[in-house]
Coordinates of C-alpha atoms in Angstrom, one line a residue:
M1 CA 0.0 -0.2 -0.1
R2 CA 2.6 2.7 0.8
S3 CA 4.6 1.8 -3.0
V4 CA 1.1 2.4 -4.7
G5 CA 0.5 5.1 -2.4
N6 CA 3.6 6.8 -3.3
E7 CA 2.9 6.1 -7.1
L8 CA -0.7 8.2 -6.1
A9 CA 1.0 11.3 -4.7
V10 CA 4.0 11.1 -8.4
R11 CA 0.6 10.6 -10.6
L12 CA -1.4 13.1 -8.8
T13 CA 1.0 15.9 -8.4
E14 CA 1.9 15.6 -12.2
T15 CA -1.9 16.1 -13.0
V16 CA -2.4 18.8 -10.6
R17 CA 0.6 20.4 -12.5
R18 CA -0.6 19.4 -15.8
L19 CA -4.3 20.6 -15.7
D20 CA -2.6 24.1 -14.4
L21 CA -5.4 23.6 -12.4
D22 CA -4.2 27.0 -10.0
N23 CA -4.5 28.8 -13.2
R24 CA -7.2 31.5 -12.6
D25 CA -7.5 32.0 -16.1
L26 CA -8.4 28.3 -17.2
P27 CA -12.2 26.9 -16.8
V28 CA -12.3 25.3 -13.5
D29 CA -14.0 22.3 -15.5
H30 CA -11.8 19.9 -17.7
G31 CA -12.8 17.4 -20.3
Q32 CA -14.7 14.4 -18.6
D33 CA -12.2 12.0 -19.0
E34 CA -10.0 14.0 -16.9
E35 CA -12.0 14.7 -14.8
E36 CA -13.0 11.2 -13.9
D37 CA -9.3 10.3 -14.1
L38 CA -8.8 13.2 -11.6
A39 CA -11.7 11.8 -9.2
R40 CA -10.3 8.8 -9.0
M41 CA -6.9 9.8 -7.6
L42 CA -8.7 12.3 -5.2
I43 CA -11.3 9.4 -3.6
A44 CA -8.5 7.1 -3.4
A45 CA -5.9 9.4 -1.3
A46 CA -8.9 10.4 0.6
W47 CA -8.6 6.5 1.6
Y48 CA -5.1 7.2 2.3
Q49 CA -5.5 10.0 4.6
V50 CA -8.1 8.1 6.5
L51 CA -5.1 5.9 7.7
A52 CA -3.7 8.8 9.2
R53 CA -6.8 10.3 10.6
T54 CA -8.6 7.1 12.2
P55 CA -6.8 3.4 11.5
I56 CA -10.0 1.7 12.6
G57 CA -12.0 2.9 9.8
F58 CA -9.5 2.2 7.7
A59 CA -10.1 -1.3 7.7
F60 CA -13.5 -1.0 6.4
T61 CA -12.0 1.0 2.7
P62 CA -11.9 -0.3 -0.4
L63 CA -8.8 0.4 -0.6
A64 CA -7.6 -1.7 2.3
K65 CA -9.9 -4.6 1.3
A66 CA -8.1 -4.9 -2.1
A67 CA -5.2 -4.5 -0.4
L68 CA -5.3 -7.3 1.8
E69 CA -7.0 -10.0 -0.4
D70 CA -4.6 -10.1 -2.7
P71 CA -1.1 -7.3 -2.4
G72 CA 0.7 -9.2 -4.8
A73 CA -2.1 -8.2 -7.6
F74 CA -2.4 -4.5 -5.9
T75 CA -0.8 -1.7 -7.8
L76 CA -1.8 2.1 -8.9
T77 CA -4.4 0.6 -11.9
R78 CA -6.4 -1.7 -9.6
L79 CA -6.1 1.3 -6.8
L80 CA -8.4 3.1 -9.3
E81 CA -10.3 0.5 -10.7
L82 CA -11.7 0.7 -7.2
P83 CA -14.5 4.0 -7.1
D84 CA -17.6 3.0 -7.8
R85 CA -19.1 4.8 -11.1
D86 CA -21.6 6.7 -9.0
L87 CA -19.2 7.6 -6.4
V88 CA -16.9 9.3 -9.6
A89 CA -19.9 11.2 -10.4
D90 CA -20.6 12.7 -7.7
V91 CA -17.3 13.7 -7.1
T92 CA -17.3 15.6 -11.1
N93 CA -20.3 16.8 -10.0
Q94 CA -19.8 18.5 -7.1
L95 CA -16.5 20.2 -8.7
H96 CA -19.1 21.1 -11.1
A97 CA -21.3 23.4 -8.8
A98 CA -18.0 24.6 -7.2
A99 CA -17.3 25.8 -10.8
H100 CA -20.1 27.7 -11.7
G101 CA -21.5 28.5 -8.1
P102 CA -20.3 31.4 -5.3
L103 CA -17.1 29.4 -5.1
E104 CA -16.2 30.7 -8.8
A105 CA -16.5 34.4 -7.7
L106 CA -14.4 33.9 -4.7
R107 CA -12.0 32.4 -7.6
A108 CA -11.9 35.0 -9.6
R109 CA -11.0 37.7 -7.2
T110 CA -8.3 36.0 -5.4
R111 CA -4.5 34.7 -6.9
P112 CA -3.3 31.2 -5.8
E113 CA -0.8 32.9 -3.5
D114 CA -4.5 34.2 -1.7
C115 CA -4.8 30.8 -0.9
V116 CA -3.8 28.6 1.9
G117 CA -4.3 25.0 1.9
G118 CA -4.8 23.2 5.0
P119 CA -3.7 26.3 7.5
T120 CA -2.8 25.2 10.6
F121 CA -2.3 27.0 13.9
A122 CA 1.8 27.4 15.0
G123 CA 2.0 27.6 18.8
A124 CA -1.3 25.9 19.5
Q125 CA -1.5 23.9 22.4
I126 CA -3.3 21.0 20.1
T127 CA -3.5 19.8 17.1
A128 CA -5.4 21.3 14.4
D129 CA -6.1 22.2 10.2
A130 CA -8.8 24.2 9.0
D131 CA -9.3 23.5 5.3
L132 CA -9.0 26.9 3.3
V133 CA -8.1 30.1 4.5
V134 CA -8.6 32.5 1.8
D135 CA -8.2 36.5 1.1
G136 CA -9.4 36.8 5.1
L137 CA -11.9 33.6 5.0
L138 CA -11.4 31.1 7.1
L139 CA -13.9 28.6 5.1
D140 CA -14.4 24.7 5.9
F141 CA -15.9 22.3 3.4
K142 CA -18.7 20.0 4.2
S143 CA -19.6 17.1 2.1
A144 CA -22.9 15.7 3.8
R145 CA -26.0 15.0 1.6
R146 CA -28.0 16.4 4.2
P147 CA -26.8 20.4 4.2
L148 CA -28.6 21.1 7.9
A149 CA -26.8 18.5 9.3
E150 CA -23.7 20.2 9.4
M151 CA -25.2 23.6 10.8
S152 CA -25.0 22.2 14.2
Q153 CA -23.6 23.5 17.3
R154 CA -20.6 21.2 16.7
T155 CA -19.8 22.6 13.6
A156 CA -19.8 25.7 14.8
W157 CA -17.4 25.3 17.5
Q158 CA -15.0 23.9 14.9
L159 CA -15.6 26.9 13.1
T160 CA -14.6 28.7 16.6
G161 CA -11.8 26.8 17.8
Y162 CA -10.3 27.1 14.2
L163 CA -10.5 31.0 14.3
L164 CA -9.7 31.1 18.2
L165 CA -6.2 28.7 17.3
D166 CA -5.1 31.6 15.5
A167 CA -3.5 33.4 18.3
A168 CA -0.8 35.6 16.3
D169 CA -3.5 36.4 13.5
R170 CA -1.4 34.9 10.6
Y171 CA -4.1 34.7 8.4
R172 CA -5.9 37.5 9.5
V173 CA -9.2 36.0 9.3
D174 CA -12.1 38.2 9.4
T175 CA -14.9 36.3 8.1
V176 CA -16.2 32.7 9.0
G177 CA -18.1 30.2 6.6
L178 CA -18.6 26.9 5.4
Y179 CA -18.9 25.7 1.6
L180 CA -21.7 22.9 1.2
T181 CA -20.4 20.8 -1.5
C182 CA -23.0 18.7 -2.3
S183 CA -26.1 21.8 -2.6
G184 CA -23.7 24.1 -3.8
V185 CA -24.2 26.8 -1.2
L186 CA -21.4 29.0 0.5
A187 CA -22.5 30.8 4.2
S188 CA -20.3 33.1 5.7
W189 CA -20.2 35.4 8.2
P190 CA -18.1 38.2 9.2
V191 CA -16.4 37.0 12.6
D192 CA -18.3 40.0 15.0
D193 CA -21.5 38.7 13.6
F194 CA -20.4 35.2 13.9
L195 CA -19.7 35.4 17.8
T196 CA -22.8 37.5 18.2
L197 CA -24.4 34.6 17.0
L198 CA -22.6 32.5 19.5
G199 CA -23.5 34.2 22.2
A200 CA -20.1 35.2 23.4
C201 CA -19.9 38.1 25.9
R202 CA -16.8 40.0 24.2
R203 CA -16.1 40.5 20.9
D204 CA -12.2 41.5 21.0
L205 CA -10.6 38.9 18.9
A206 CA -7.1 39.1 20.0
E207 CA -9.1 39.3 24.1
L208 CA -10.8 35.7 23.4
R209 CA -7.8 34.3 21.4
G210 CA -5.8 35.0 24.5
V211 CA -8.6 33.5 26.7
F212 CA -8.9 30.6 25.0
G213 CA -4.8 29.7 24.4
E214 CA -5.0 30.1 28.9
L215 CA -8.2 27.6 28.7
L216 CA -6.1 25.3 26.4
A217 CA -2.5 25.6 28.5
G218 CA -4.0 25.2 31.5
C219 CA -6.6 22.2 30.4
R220 CA -3.3 20.1 28.9
G221 CA -1.3 20.5 31.8
Q222 CA -4.2 18.5 33.3
A223 CA -4.3 15.8 30.7
D224 CA -4.2 13.4 32.8
A225 CA -6.8 14.4 35.3
R226 CA -10.7 14.0 35.1
Y227 CA -11.1 17.3 36.4
F228 CA -9.2 20.5 37.8
S229 CA -7.9 19.7 41.4
T230 CA -8.5 22.6 43.4
E231 CA -11.0 25.3 43.9
E232 CA -8.8 27.8 42.6
E233 CA -7.9 26.2 39.4
T234 CA -12.0 25.6 38.7
E235 CA -12.8 29.3 39.6
R236 CA -10.4 30.4 37.2
V237 CA -11.4 28.2 34.4
R238 CA -15.1 29.1 35.0
Q239 CA -13.9 32.4 34.9
L240 CA -12.1 31.6 31.6
L241 CA -15.1 30.6 30.3
E242 CA -17.5 33.1 31.0
H243 CA -14.6 35.6 29.3
L244 CA -16.0 33.0 25.8
A245 CA -19.4 32.6 26.1
P246 CA -22.5 33.5 28.8
V247 CA -24.1 31.1 31.0
A248 CA -28.0 31.0 29.6
G249 CA -30.7 31.9 32.8
P250 CA -33.5 30.2 33.7
G251 CA -35.7 29.5 30.3
C252 CA -33.5 30.0 28.0
C253 CA -31.0 27.8 25.2
P254 CA -28.1 26.9 26.7
V255 CA -26.5 26.6 23.0
C256 CA -27.4 30.1 22.8
T257 CA -28.8 31.8 25.8
Q258 CA -31.7 33.1 23.9
P259 CA -35.0 32.9 25.8
L260 CA -36.5 29.3 24.5
P261 CA -39.5 29.1 22.1
E262 CA -43.0 29.0 23.0
A263 CA -43.8 25.1 23.1
P264 CA -47.1 23.5 22.9
R265 CA -47.1 20.6 25.2
R266 CA -43.8 20.2 27.1
P267 CA -41.1 23.0 27.5
R268 CA -38.1 23.3 25.3
K269 CA -34.7 22.3 26.6
Y270 CA -32.6 23.7 23.7
C271 CA -34.2 26.2 21.0
T272 CA -33.4 23.5 17.9
T273 CA -34.5 22.2 14.7
R274 CA -32.8 19.1 15.1
T275 CA -31.6 17.2 18.0
S276 CA -29.4 14.0 17.8
A277 CA -27.2 12.1 20.1
S278 CA -24.0 14.0 18.8
T279 CA -25.5 17.5 17.6
T280 CA -28.0 20.4 18.8
S281 CA -28.7 22.8 16.3
C282 CA -29.3 26.0 17.6
R283 CA -32.5 28.0 15.6
C284 CA -30.7 31.2 16.4
W285 CA -27.7 30.4 14.8
V286 CA -29.1 28.5 11.7
S287 CA -32.0 30.6 10.8
S288 CA -29.3 34.2 11.4

């Protein structure tokens, strides 16, 4: 798998350069054969990425299954045959949506040097890499088939984490956003508006970043403990959290701290449009 992966990296690099994909004078979409070939390589690369992120899930990828089934016959040609036709068509359709949707205008007004793919955050206490920063816009890509599922509390905190981890203001982010690749929708918020929607007590981004860094440093120092061991440490964490977001009062949504809407049958716990075991979507955040 490693040998074939290295071949894939070389082929992918050569293809990107041959198609001149960062040339703003050329259209995003290309010939059907070229698009399908690139889609197959990207899908295969995504399977390799699964191994880096979650080795348990990697065992269920077509890449792992094919390589384990017959290691001697596992070649780059075999790898690129694995993606299903429908999966390849889905990727190329997302490409066309990007070429003729809201990203088209973003591409037209920026240069390749304005774009940072996979930005990381120097000095951060945790490992994190965002998807894209372009001309002050911190953009995360979501490929879920149900777009509203991505407009969740978890997604809001993910964007907030990236924003606050840039303590040195290296990327000069003034807007955060989501691009929903399946539907071709770009939703973005100026940083001040985004913090307001989250219910942050303060709008000074430098102060929030400093508080967030201090909180992470304290949590990392207590990595082996399930809680802070002294009342002083617990109180300090409470004070830091109050800098980041207010505490919801009685009858208010704990996500956005806004008064809960009237419920005809039973009291509401959240001001939600959708709640599951893993996500809670706050109507105030979504509708705004």
